[in-house]
């Protein structure tokens, strides 16, 4: 009994200490680990007490749980402003400006606000055990947005069946606002009105993309969904067509002429826009000179021109599953600026003198004139590296040798070794995927990567390292922040369960070496997918900014993007800043440059989302030919609504809905990335191997549904699955393996 009283006193004293800590946090966020460390509580019992107490405070509404296990003090008033989040499942919410809390808004209290609208709300008093609720009282600022879907046109009315996850209702369209659209067209529609007493909004057609289901219409719909352009303005094309290469004797005389140096490009087999080339020659002192030559886009695209404004707005080329949507008109990107073989080209170059051990003895950044002697595909260059035979074999082999030394040093200095396989589709003339192949990074790819990294970091250091008594100049950096501490700690705990040690404290170099060792040790083992996936998820996203914090993932103190101005606007910004500063120019406006950096980072993320959506669309289309078939796979994601499975054979990913796990009631364990059955204790965890059957392929939702197949759950018939067979099975082709594996499971 005395022991219990003592324990209670200790627990109460600990809770008081937690209360004192929380009161001092104001707007900061914290979890039980941060609180435990701050209070010097290292025992598992004390940490468990703190974790339970924080959860109890959140349940009582004293704290806000902003993410699983992460808390903050509420700064809530009964009136607030924020951004409205509309969901097609009816779970609308508002994210308040003052503390970022997400508060539920019932549809009846939404005033028909749309996703992204700025709204004023009143917040109801918190009721113990229930989530808070808000009511929209005014729409302060409407976000301009459009919706994509399929037109249904009858004799007297028309409406749009939307594809959006942000709108549950159809959009009514007066026939006079159809812009020629007919039944079955894929269309872009803008909402023009949503009366208070109406269930459906009213809208007008902005553009017709084509017939629903047609490849081009569906790909354009993906671009439109993310607000990305799918057509090039004719005025910009006309302006580009007037530009001439203009490599006159006067222009050549103002540059370093390197046309007599052996130069070549190495690119994907389907590439047309060759941003970069490498040159190499032996110097009299025994060292080698390696030139990294980049298309001099800014010589042709002048600041503020119609072409420049369009490029700045796009910020990046978009690489979809079956096409490239270029940042620059093709006359420039695939013509004048592209470093095609046997053509004189204007380039911006970083030229290195390197000794036999790949140590950079000297470097210079200069405008040049170059001439590529050969265009290699990655496959052709790889064959030279593997056989030692082919055009310019001596030069290619020497560059490969130097690149391997650079890469080894980079990893030793803390660069993280994430080597992921990319999925690509063979597409027929109608845009239908017929087979899958895997794009793997081999020595030829890594050769180019190392010299591009070297050029980028050299350019960044040239501006970023400021001489004494000089002021830093505004510049564009590519930065990568430190990993999320909690995710890294969770990764270390899981890795320990499999027998691997992972550092979570120490210098970035020490932590990254530890991550690399773990990634190397798990190769080919059952837990590889689990730990590699979580390692990637622990990392921050790289962005463009004027504030240099270094690039954690690469282990570089200074880094930028200089090597791809044909497809990335930040590289054009860097080229212009380099020219200005190398010629003694003054610094530019930091504020304006930061705005441009943020826009480029945002557009890069949108482009990546569109690329993933296009891949997902083709995966669903491809797997639609394999309904009812059984595949082996690995659990690639675990959520409260089900399991995501990535198939071993083709890397396509689908969902096993939790409702289809009919053998038990499953609870979601976010910390351990698993679903656990209450009755039989059966567990599905991230990284586990499973067998699945393809149940459904919904192209409109871009969604694949699988069912688990095992001894208790044998494969079902297509009728039982509710799926209809479509088309024929297609083969799987792996890059690097000349064998084609054709099969027909039916």
XYZ file of C-alpha atoms in Angstrom:
746
model
C 0.000 0.000 0.000
C 2.733 2.548 0.858
C 4.359 1.680 -2.483
C 1.150 2.576 -4.306
C 0.882 5.933 -2.527
C 4.475 6.666 -3.386
C 3.849 5.741 -7.000
C 0.771 7.978 -7.115
C 2.746 10.877 -5.647
C 5.470 10.407 -8.259
C 2.874 10.297 -11.039
C 1.155 13.458 -9.740
C 4.487 15.237 -9.418
C 5.319 14.205 -12.978
C 1.955 15.462 -14.278
C 2.543 18.822 -12.569
C 5.931 19.043 -14.259
C 4.274 18.262 -17.604
C 1.667 20.991 -16.966
C 4.446 23.504 -16.266
C 6.279 22.482 -19.447
C 3.106 22.776 -21.554
C 2.243 26.204 -20.163
C 5.592 27.517 -21.394
C 5.169 26.242 -24.956
C 2.699 28.862 -26.221
C 2.403 28.014 -29.952
C 5.002 25.228 -30.121
C 4.249 21.562 -30.816
C 5.570 18.630 -28.786
C 5.290 14.879 -28.277
C 5.999 12.641 -25.318
C 9.667 12.236 -26.296
C 10.293 15.994 -26.336
C 8.526 16.413 -22.986
C 10.418 13.446 -21.494
C 13.786 14.791 -22.636
C 12.979 18.287 -21.344
C 12.058 16.880 -17.929
C 14.979 14.443 -17.811
C 12.672 11.407 -17.695
C 14.491 8.499 -19.338
C 12.749 5.441 -17.855
C 10.121 3.636 -19.954
C 7.610 3.874 -17.075
C 7.911 7.659 -16.791
C 7.718 8.117 -20.566
C 4.609 5.915 -20.711
C 3.000 8.029 -17.969
C 3.765 11.219 -19.921
C 2.406 9.748 -23.188
C -0.851 8.667 -21.532
C -1.242 12.029 -19.787
C -0.816 13.946 -23.061
C -3.430 11.715 -24.719
C -5.790 12.335 -21.787
C -5.331 16.124 -22.078
C -6.087 15.935 -25.794
C -9.228 13.877 -25.130
C -10.413 16.523 -22.674
C -9.800 19.289 -25.213
C -7.005 20.905 -23.187
C -4.522 20.053 -25.968
C -4.905 19.760 -29.748
C -3.483 16.646 -31.430
C -2.182 18.125 -34.701
C -0.829 14.738 -35.886
C -0.708 11.270 -34.293
C 1.183 11.766 -31.025
C 1.970 15.445 -31.704
C 0.259 18.092 -29.541
C -0.070 21.841 -29.037
C -2.035 24.262 -26.878
C -5.229 25.564 -28.520
C -5.436 29.268 -29.174
C -9.057 28.973 -30.140
C -11.699 31.653 -29.921
C -15.343 31.325 -30.876
C -14.663 33.323 -34.080
C -11.911 32.437 -36.516
C -10.795 32.602 -40.123
C -9.212 29.889 -42.160
C -9.088 27.843 -45.356
C -12.034 25.590 -46.160
C -11.307 21.949 -47.021
C -14.121 20.252 -48.929
C -14.198 16.462 -49.257
C -16.401 14.311 -51.493
C -17.077 11.993 -48.510
C -18.751 14.873 -46.651
C -15.984 15.272 -44.055
C -15.484 18.987 -44.685
C -13.296 21.056 -42.389
C -11.651 24.430 -41.893
C -7.954 24.890 -41.129
C -7.786 27.934 -38.872
C -5.223 30.675 -39.462
C -4.363 31.241 -35.817
C -3.173 27.748 -34.872
C -3.587 25.508 -37.920
C -6.175 23.319 -36.193
C -8.461 21.356 -38.538
C -12.090 21.598 -37.344
C -14.996 19.620 -38.779
C -17.694 21.501 -40.751
C -20.966 19.723 -41.522
C -22.317 20.238 -45.042
C -25.387 22.038 -43.670
C -23.018 24.579 -42.066
C -20.699 25.061 -45.058
C -22.525 27.819 -47.015
C -21.420 25.777 -50.064
C -17.821 26.941 -49.638
C -15.443 25.238 -52.060
C -12.076 23.686 -51.372
C -9.470 26.404 -50.818
C -11.944 29.239 -50.125
C -11.008 31.680 -47.372
C -13.840 31.626 -44.817
C -14.949 33.088 -41.469
C -16.338 30.568 -38.985
C -17.849 30.321 -35.540
C -16.628 27.430 -33.412
C -18.998 25.616 -31.088
C -17.965 25.010 -27.484
C -16.076 21.763 -27.002
C -18.136 18.840 -25.727
C -16.170 16.227 -23.817
C -15.573 13.137 -25.949
C -16.645 14.816 -29.198
C -14.719 16.619 -31.899
C -15.243 20.391 -32.128
C -17.447 21.728 -34.914
C -17.385 24.969 -36.884
C -19.978 26.805 -38.953
C -19.098 28.993 -41.931
C -20.548 32.469 -41.460
C -18.991 34.192 -44.481
C -16.976 33.306 -47.566
C -14.261 35.971 -47.493
C -12.338 35.052 -50.617
C -13.324 32.560 -53.287
C -10.531 30.530 -54.846
C -10.641 30.424 -58.640
C -10.936 26.770 -59.572
C -12.287 24.406 -62.171
C -13.513 20.824 -62.066
C -12.879 17.999 -64.507
C -15.360 15.266 -65.361
C -17.622 13.711 -67.970
C -20.567 15.561 -69.536
C -24.042 14.043 -69.420
C -26.257 15.895 -71.883
C -30.005 15.255 -72.135
C -32.659 17.031 -74.184
C -33.464 19.701 -71.592
C -30.444 19.861 -69.257
C -26.818 18.867 -68.813
C -24.489 18.206 -65.920
C -20.881 17.234 -65.181
C -20.067 14.008 -63.369
C -16.953 15.227 -61.567
C -13.763 13.224 -61.003
C -12.864 15.468 -58.061
C -12.214 14.206 -54.542
C -13.207 17.691 -53.364
C -16.791 17.735 -54.635
C -19.443 15.100 -53.976
C -22.196 16.590 -56.167
C -22.611 16.910 -59.933
C -22.491 20.369 -61.521
C -25.628 21.523 -63.357
C -24.828 23.221 -66.705
C -27.355 25.223 -68.762
C -27.314 24.020 -72.365
C -26.283 27.522 -73.490
C -23.055 27.124 -71.459
C -21.867 23.827 -72.998
C -19.433 25.388 -75.547
C -20.347 22.644 -78.022
C -19.860 19.816 -75.547
C -21.864 16.650 -76.107
C -22.716 13.575 -74.071
C -19.592 11.612 -73.070
C -17.113 14.481 -73.512
C -14.360 15.026 -70.984
C -14.679 18.674 -69.974
C -13.312 21.403 -67.733
C -16.080 23.278 -65.905
C -16.127 26.395 -63.726
C -18.764 26.839 -60.981
C -20.616 30.102 -61.542
C -23.285 29.936 -58.832
C -24.406 27.774 -55.938
C -27.717 28.994 -54.477
C -28.182 28.471 -50.749
C -31.220 26.257 -51.241
C -29.771 24.196 -54.109
C -28.130 20.802 -53.701
C -26.096 21.166 -56.882
C -23.919 24.075 -58.042
C -24.320 25.631 -61.480
C -21.445 25.998 -63.900
C -20.194 26.590 -67.424
C -17.860 24.635 -69.679
C -14.391 26.185 -69.970
C -12.871 23.644 -72.366
C -13.614 20.331 -74.064
C -10.731 17.846 -73.734
C -12.090 15.071 -75.930
C -14.073 11.871 -75.462
C -13.923 10.304 -71.992
C -11.692 7.227 -72.097
C -9.551 8.469 -74.990
C -5.887 8.612 -74.007
C -5.173 12.252 -74.866
C -8.378 13.462 -73.220
C -7.590 11.571 -70.002
C -3.965 12.771 -69.882
C -5.067 16.374 -70.488
C -7.657 15.899 -67.726
C -4.869 14.950 -65.305
C -2.939 18.109 -66.212
C -6.067 20.245 -65.854
C -6.846 18.651 -62.482
C -3.540 19.973 -61.125
C -3.903 23.356 -62.807
C -1.106 22.600 -65.289
C -1.240 23.758 -68.930
C -1.904 21.134 -71.590
C -1.579 23.375 -74.666
C 1.144 25.782 -75.718
C -0.038 29.333 -76.538
C 0.271 30.027 -80.258
C 1.706 33.498 -79.609
C 4.605 31.968 -77.664
C 5.213 29.378 -80.397
C 5.294 32.149 -83.013
C 7.746 34.200 -80.948
C 10.036 31.181 -80.571
C 9.899 30.381 -84.286
C 11.436 33.779 -85.048
C 14.572 33.033 -83.006
C 17.668 32.058 -84.961
C 20.663 30.118 -83.583
C 22.776 33.177 -84.339
C 26.211 31.606 -83.858
C 28.075 34.367 -85.657
C 31.853 34.931 -85.666
C 31.314 37.832 -83.246
C 29.418 35.603 -80.775
C 32.063 32.865 -81.040
C 34.857 35.399 -80.452
C 33.249 36.472 -77.158
C 33.309 32.912 -75.790
C 35.741 30.087 -75.100
C 35.697 27.996 -78.278
C 35.785 24.316 -77.285
C 34.492 22.794 -80.512
C 37.755 20.895 -81.063
C 37.477 19.010 -77.727
C 35.900 15.533 -77.704
C 32.322 16.072 -76.526
C 29.249 13.852 -76.305
C 25.809 13.570 -74.697
C 24.365 10.595 -72.784
C 20.578 10.628 -72.405
C 17.488 8.375 -72.319
C 16.737 6.687 -75.631
C 13.559 8.735 -76.197
C 15.055 12.115 -75.209
C 15.026 15.055 -77.636
C 15.961 17.931 -75.330
C 19.670 17.451 -74.595
C 20.464 19.868 -71.740
C 23.980 18.722 -71.018
C 27.134 17.352 -72.620
C 30.510 16.218 -71.314
C 33.904 16.903 -72.837
C 37.220 15.360 -71.872
C 40.857 15.736 -72.921
C 44.260 14.913 -71.465
C 46.359 17.920 -70.360
C 50.142 18.180 -70.834
C 50.691 17.804 -67.055
C 48.946 14.417 -67.030
C 45.699 15.661 -65.513
C 42.408 15.590 -67.399
C 40.117 18.450 -68.284
C 36.422 17.600 -67.930
C 33.849 20.064 -69.212
C 30.209 20.045 -68.104
C 28.461 21.957 -70.872
C 24.898 23.178 -70.393
C 22.567 24.605 -73.054
C 22.780 28.416 -72.906
C 19.014 28.947 -72.882
C 19.167 32.460 -71.434
C 21.158 33.680 -74.442
C 17.970 33.181 -76.458
C 15.233 33.749 -73.853
C 15.418 37.344 -72.660
C 13.991 38.418 -69.275
C 10.410 39.656 -69.497
C 9.823 38.364 -73.025
C 6.633 36.462 -73.857
C 8.626 33.207 -73.909
C 10.234 33.982 -70.557
C 6.907 34.839 -68.912
C 5.405 31.559 -70.098
C 8.448 29.588 -68.897
C 8.392 31.307 -65.509
C 4.697 30.533 -65.093
C 5.183 26.846 -65.988
C 8.463 26.644 -64.011
C 9.146 23.088 -65.179
C 8.580 20.601 -67.949
C 6.071 17.945 -66.922
C 7.092 14.346 -67.597
C 3.972 12.201 -67.874
C 3.786 8.515 -68.555
C 3.461 8.893 -72.344
C 4.623 12.434 -73.154
C 6.536 15.520 -72.082
C 4.771 18.851 -71.657
C 7.730 21.186 -72.255
C 8.506 24.363 -70.352
C 9.901 25.942 -73.513
C 8.556 25.781 -77.080
C 9.933 22.816 -79.037
C 11.765 25.098 -81.478
C 14.010 25.966 -78.523
C 13.856 22.861 -76.310
C 14.322 20.248 -79.052
C 15.991 22.498 -81.632
C 18.195 25.547 -81.126
C 19.092 24.899 -77.477
C 19.297 21.094 -77.602
C 22.922 19.891 -77.771
C 22.403 17.712 -80.829
C 25.420 15.985 -82.427
C 27.405 17.653 -85.235
C 25.878 21.086 -84.565
C 27.610 24.149 -83.105
C 25.900 25.166 -79.861
C 26.141 28.012 -77.357
C 26.738 26.655 -73.861
C 27.341 27.753 -70.282
C 30.083 25.517 -68.888
C 31.905 24.471 -65.745
C 35.345 23.215 -66.759
C 37.366 21.157 -64.278
C 41.005 20.177 -64.126
C 41.147 16.853 -62.266
C 44.029 14.642 -61.214
C 44.026 10.863 -61.475
C 42.243 10.551 -58.112
C 39.344 12.796 -59.278
C 40.518 15.660 -57.089
C 39.503 19.015 -58.583
C 42.745 20.980 -59.026
C 41.062 23.967 -60.678
C 37.679 24.964 -62.092
C 36.204 27.820 -64.088
C 32.684 28.883 -65.033
C 32.458 30.388 -68.503
C 30.340 30.817 -71.605
C 31.479 28.534 -74.403
C 30.825 27.254 -77.914
C 30.748 23.459 -78.188
C 30.017 20.764 -80.745
C 28.851 17.297 -79.725
C 30.642 14.490 -81.570
C 28.230 11.736 -80.591
C 24.822 11.218 -79.038
C 24.797 8.149 -76.731
C 21.765 6.545 -75.154
C 22.288 5.291 -71.607
C 22.145 1.738 -72.948
C 24.915 2.413 -75.513
C 27.163 4.054 -72.920
C 26.504 1.193 -70.492
C 27.590 -1.340 -73.113
C 30.878 0.532 -73.545
C 31.418 0.541 -69.770
C 30.707 -3.201 -69.561
C 32.637 -4.327 -72.676
C 35.299 -1.625 -73.069
C 34.440 -1.378 -76.772
C 32.686 1.258 -78.875
C 32.921 4.876 -80.043
C 35.029 7.067 -77.724
C 35.521 4.060 -75.421
C 38.676 5.511 -73.862
C 36.915 8.776 -72.976
C 33.768 7.084 -71.652
C 35.776 4.655 -69.512
C 37.911 7.457 -68.021
C 34.819 9.506 -67.143
C 33.233 6.397 -65.578
C 36.396 5.773 -63.513
C 36.433 9.363 -62.231
C 32.683 9.303 -61.521
C 33.021 6.180 -59.381
C 35.718 7.873 -57.276
C 33.496 10.959 -56.870
C 30.515 8.820 -55.899
C 32.504 6.819 -53.317
C 33.768 10.062 -51.724
C 30.253 11.532 -51.734
C 28.825 8.600 -49.789
C 31.736 8.668 -47.354
C 30.982 12.361 -46.744
C 27.351 11.708 -45.841
C 25.307 11.491 -49.038
C 22.303 9.148 -48.672
C 22.159 6.224 -51.091
C 18.512 5.934 -52.191
C 18.421 3.772 -55.309
C 14.805 3.253 -56.403
C 13.509 1.384 -59.449
C 11.219 3.435 -61.742
C 8.246 1.878 -63.545
C 7.741 2.576 -67.248
C 5.110 1.374 -69.714
C 5.285 0.303 -73.338
C 2.366 2.157 -74.980
C 0.619 1.211 -78.237
C -0.461 3.738 -80.881
C -3.770 4.288 -79.059
C -2.044 5.054 -75.760
C -2.935 1.705 -74.176
C -0.210 0.144 -71.967
C 0.867 -3.233 -73.318
C 3.770 -4.135 -71.031
C 5.813 -2.903 -68.111
C 9.553 -2.449 -67.800
C 11.745 -1.220 -64.967
C 14.145 1.664 -65.364
C 17.198 1.016 -63.209
C 20.077 3.399 -62.597
C 23.280 1.823 -63.913
C 26.865 3.079 -64.221
C 26.095 5.175 -67.327
C 23.300 6.998 -65.474
C 25.490 7.466 -62.423
C 28.347 8.809 -64.545
C 26.182 11.685 -65.749
C 24.690 12.176 -62.283
C 28.086 12.627 -60.598
C 29.338 15.282 -62.999
C 26.045 17.162 -62.887
C 26.202 17.135 -59.069
C 29.790 18.368 -59.205
C 28.850 21.239 -61.536
C 25.835 22.231 -59.436
C 27.749 22.343 -56.162
C 30.656 24.205 -57.791
C 28.332 26.918 -59.110
C 26.579 27.233 -55.720
C 29.885 27.518 -53.863
C 31.195 30.111 -56.343
C 28.418 32.501 -55.281
C 27.638 31.194 -51.790
C 31.151 31.372 -50.323
C 31.569 35.055 -49.579
C 35.046 36.642 -49.304
C 35.856 38.539 -46.115
C 34.372 42.020 -45.850
C 31.985 41.238 -48.721
C 28.204 40.936 -48.527
C 26.432 37.778 -49.663
C 24.513 38.133 -52.924
C 20.983 36.865 -53.447
C 21.083 33.467 -55.125
C 18.922 30.405 -55.827
C 19.828 27.373 -53.728
C 18.447 23.863 -53.842
C 18.161 22.902 -50.175
C 17.139 19.817 -48.266
C 16.327 20.045 -44.562
C 17.195 17.531 -41.843
C 14.934 14.464 -41.446
C 11.838 14.503 -39.282
C 13.177 13.608 -35.815
C 10.159 11.548 -34.743
C 10.032 9.550 -37.976
C 13.756 8.881 -37.761
C 13.365 7.677 -34.155
C 10.479 5.393 -35.171
C 12.598 4.037 -38.025
C 15.464 3.321 -35.619
C 13.117 1.456 -33.265
C 11.744 -0.712 -36.078
C 15.223 -1.318 -37.492
C 16.367 -2.445 -34.016
C 13.558 -5.019 -33.991
C 15.115 -6.557 -37.117
C 18.628 -6.450 -35.684
C 19.933 -3.250 -37.342
C 21.418 -0.259 -35.543
C 20.585 3.215 -36.780
C 21.950 6.456 -35.395
C 19.434 9.191 -34.607
C 21.904 11.562 -32.958
C 25.233 12.904 -34.085
C 26.458 14.818 -37.105
C 24.551 14.585 -40.416
C 27.481 12.624 -41.873
C 27.309 10.056 -39.055
C 23.529 9.677 -39.329
C 23.610 9.339 -43.124
C 26.419 6.797 -43.036
C 24.301 4.831 -40.594
C 21.277 5.023 -42.948
C 23.436 3.906 -45.904
C 24.779 0.946 -43.928
C 21.267 -0.133 -42.990
C 20.057 0.214 -46.606
C 23.012 -1.884 -47.780
C 22.485 -4.528 -45.078
C 18.764 -5.002 -45.857
C 19.305 -5.562 -49.602
C 17.466 -8.686 -50.713
C 15.938 -9.368 -47.293
C 12.260 -9.542 -46.362
C 12.364 -6.306 -44.402
C 14.065 -4.327 -47.207
C 10.887 -2.720 -48.519
C 9.643 -1.765 -45.039
C 12.860 -0.094 -43.853
C 13.768 1.500 -47.211
C 10.266 2.984 -47.538
C 10.328 4.394 -44.014
C 13.832 5.812 -44.551
C 12.590 7.765 -47.576
C 9.484 8.945 -45.692
C 11.636 10.285 -42.856
C 13.315 12.707 -45.260
C 12.190 16.282 -45.918
C 11.332 17.544 -49.414
C 13.987 19.467 -51.330
C 12.962 23.014 -52.320
C 14.305 26.174 -53.971
C 15.067 29.119 -51.706
C 17.429 32.071 -51.232
C 18.260 30.891 -47.688
C 21.034 28.338 -47.887
C 20.798 25.599 -45.248
C 22.678 23.034 -47.327
C 21.466 19.808 -48.903
C 21.143 17.147 -46.216
C 20.457 14.198 -48.524
C 23.495 14.879 -50.706
C 25.681 15.988 -47.815
C 26.555 19.267 -49.590
C 26.994 22.613 -47.851
C 26.303 24.477 -51.111
C 24.051 23.205 -53.888
C 21.921 24.651 -56.683
C 20.361 23.633 -59.999
C 22.374 24.799 -63.001
C 22.389 21.823 -65.360
C 18.847 21.657 -66.838
C 17.676 25.088 -68.048
C 15.665 23.583 -70.911
C 13.290 21.935 -68.449
C 13.640 23.890 -65.151
C 13.137 27.616 -64.697
C 15.302 27.833 -61.525
C 18.272 26.804 -63.692
C 17.525 29.740 -65.993
C 17.417 32.003 -62.931
C 20.818 30.645 -61.841
C 22.307 31.229 -65.319
C 21.187 34.860 -65.284
C 22.458 35.466 -61.765
C 25.799 33.863 -62.638
C 26.233 36.085 -65.684
C 25.332 39.157 -63.636
C 27.655 38.404 -60.720
C 30.587 37.134 -62.790
C 30.451 40.444 -64.642
C 30.572 42.392 -61.371
C 26.846 43.178 -61.156
C 25.086 44.105 -57.916
C 22.793 41.772 -56.011
C 19.153 41.412 -57.051
C 16.059 41.817 -54.852
C 16.052 39.019 -52.287
C 12.290 39.253 -51.740
C 11.388 38.950 -55.426
C 13.851 36.091 -55.917
C 12.363 34.213 -52.962
C 8.866 34.565 -54.460
C 10.134 33.052 -57.714
C 11.792 30.217 -55.762
C 8.569 29.417 -53.911
C 6.576 29.411 -57.153
C 9.106 27.025 -58.718
C 8.962 24.691 -55.688
C 5.145 24.691 -55.790
C 5.034 23.980 -59.524
C 7.617 21.208 -59.147
C 5.364 19.523 -56.589
C 2.303 19.882 -58.845
C 4.242 18.393 -61.759
C 5.345 15.453 -59.586
C 1.732 14.884 -58.493
C 0.550 14.929 -62.115
C 3.293 12.484 -63.109
C 2.259 10.081 -60.338
C -1.405 10.435 -61.346
C -0.578 9.584 -64.973
C 1.403 6.527 -63.874
C -1.452 5.477 -61.610
C -3.921 5.867 -64.499
C -1.801 3.606 -66.731
C -1.359 1.098 -63.905
C -5.132 0.832 -63.517
C -5.596 0.633 -67.291
C -2.918 -2.041 -67.569
C -4.227 -4.116 -64.659
C -7.734 -3.890 -66.136
C -6.451 -6.520 -68.585
C -5.582 -8.796 -65.645
C -8.811 -8.895 -63.637
C -9.116 -12.085 -61.582
C -5.434 -12.937 -61.846
C -3.256 -13.682 -58.816
C 0.007 -11.848 -58.092
C 2.541 -11.752 -55.280
C 3.300 -8.390 -53.729
C 4.458 -6.475 -50.701
C 2.473 -4.222 -48.350
C 3.637 -0.721 -49.343
C 1.232 1.301 -47.190
C -0.979 0.758 -44.146
C -3.942 3.016 -43.325
C -7.109 2.821 -41.275
C -9.079 2.192 -44.484
C -6.922 -0.640 -45.827
C -3.628 -2.018 -47.137
C -1.762 -0.766 -50.192
C -0.005 -3.573 -52.045
C 2.806 -3.119 -54.575
C 3.053 -6.072 -56.972
C 6.494 -7.659 -57.348
C 6.147 -8.367 -61.045
C 5.174 -4.916 -62.326
C 5.256 -2.496 -59.337
C 1.575 -1.603 -59.833
C -0.080 -0.596 -56.555
C -3.618 -1.288 -55.404
C -5.731 -1.212 -52.256
C -7.115 -4.045 -50.175
C -10.028 -2.227 -48.468
C -10.320 -3.038 -44.773
C -13.964 -3.963 -45.414
C -12.701 -6.890 -47.538
C -10.645 -8.288 -44.639
C -13.695 -10.242 -43.575
C -12.026 -12.786 -41.268
C -11.734 -10.326 -38.339
C -12.159 -6.747 -37.145
C -8.841 -4.962 -37.714
C -7.370 -2.079 -35.688
C -4.914 0.378 -37.229
C -1.587 0.753 -35.393
C -0.003 3.931 -36.816
C 3.203 3.625 -34.787
C 3.999 0.088 -35.970
C 2.532 0.509 -39.489
C 0.185 -2.448 -39.225
C -3.411 -3.676 -39.028
C -4.053 -6.204 -36.254
C -7.086 -8.480 -35.938
C -8.889 -8.284 -32.581
C -10.049 -11.906 -32.440
C -7.292 -13.933 -34.117
C -4.426 -11.429 -33.672
C -3.576 -11.782 -37.355
C -1.311 -8.907 -38.386
C -0.576 -7.179 -41.699
C 2.504 -4.948 -41.506
C 4.275 -2.603 -43.906
C 6.779 -4.687 -45.884
C 4.994 -8.042 -45.456
C 4.746 -10.361 -48.461
C 1.201 -11.252 -49.563
C -0.698 -12.899 -52.411
C -3.539 -10.913 -53.969
C -6.182 -11.267 -56.640
C -7.060 -8.302 -58.876
C -10.680 -7.489 -58.042
C -11.561 -4.139 -59.607
C -9.965 -1.523 -61.880
C -11.750 1.860 -61.765
C -10.224 4.198 -64.362
C -12.355 7.180 -63.356
C -11.090 7.042 -59.771
C -7.652 5.765 -60.812
C -8.118 3.017 -58.265
C -7.141 -0.659 -58.163
C -8.827 -2.939 -55.640
C -7.226 -6.228 -54.597
C -8.334 -9.059 -52.310
C -5.976 -11.096 -50.139
C -5.492 -14.701 -51.277
C -4.267 -17.390 -48.852
C -5.154 -20.872 -47.593
C -8.367 -19.627 -45.992
C -9.261 -17.304 -48.887
C -8.733 -19.037 -52.252
C -9.060 -17.078 -55.529
C -12.622 -16.224 -56.506
C -14.421 -16.137 -59.841
C -14.745 -12.849 -61.711
C -18.498 -12.844 -61.106
C -17.943 -13.149 -57.352
C -15.408 -10.314 -57.441
C -17.839 -8.115 -59.346
C -15.250 -7.607 -62.096
C -15.557 -8.075 -65.836
C -12.613 -9.421 -67.853
C -11.209 -6.949 -70.321
C -8.664 -7.543 -73.072
C -5.783 -10.012 -72.944
C -2.786 -10.518 -70.714
C 0.375 -8.681 -71.671
C 4.006 -9.592 -71.202
C 6.456 -8.139 -68.719
C 9.807 -6.909 -69.975
C 12.671 -6.024 -67.687
C 15.357 -3.606 -68.810
C 18.720 -5.316 -68.853
C 17.128 -8.708 -69.471
C 16.528 -9.515 -73.131
C 14.064 -12.262 -72.274
C 10.407 -11.408 -72.549
C 8.177 -13.240 -70.165
C 4.802 -13.771 -71.787
C 2.013 -15.445 -69.906
C -1.716 -15.878 -69.921
C -3.105 -16.885 -66.546
C -6.565 -17.428 -67.883
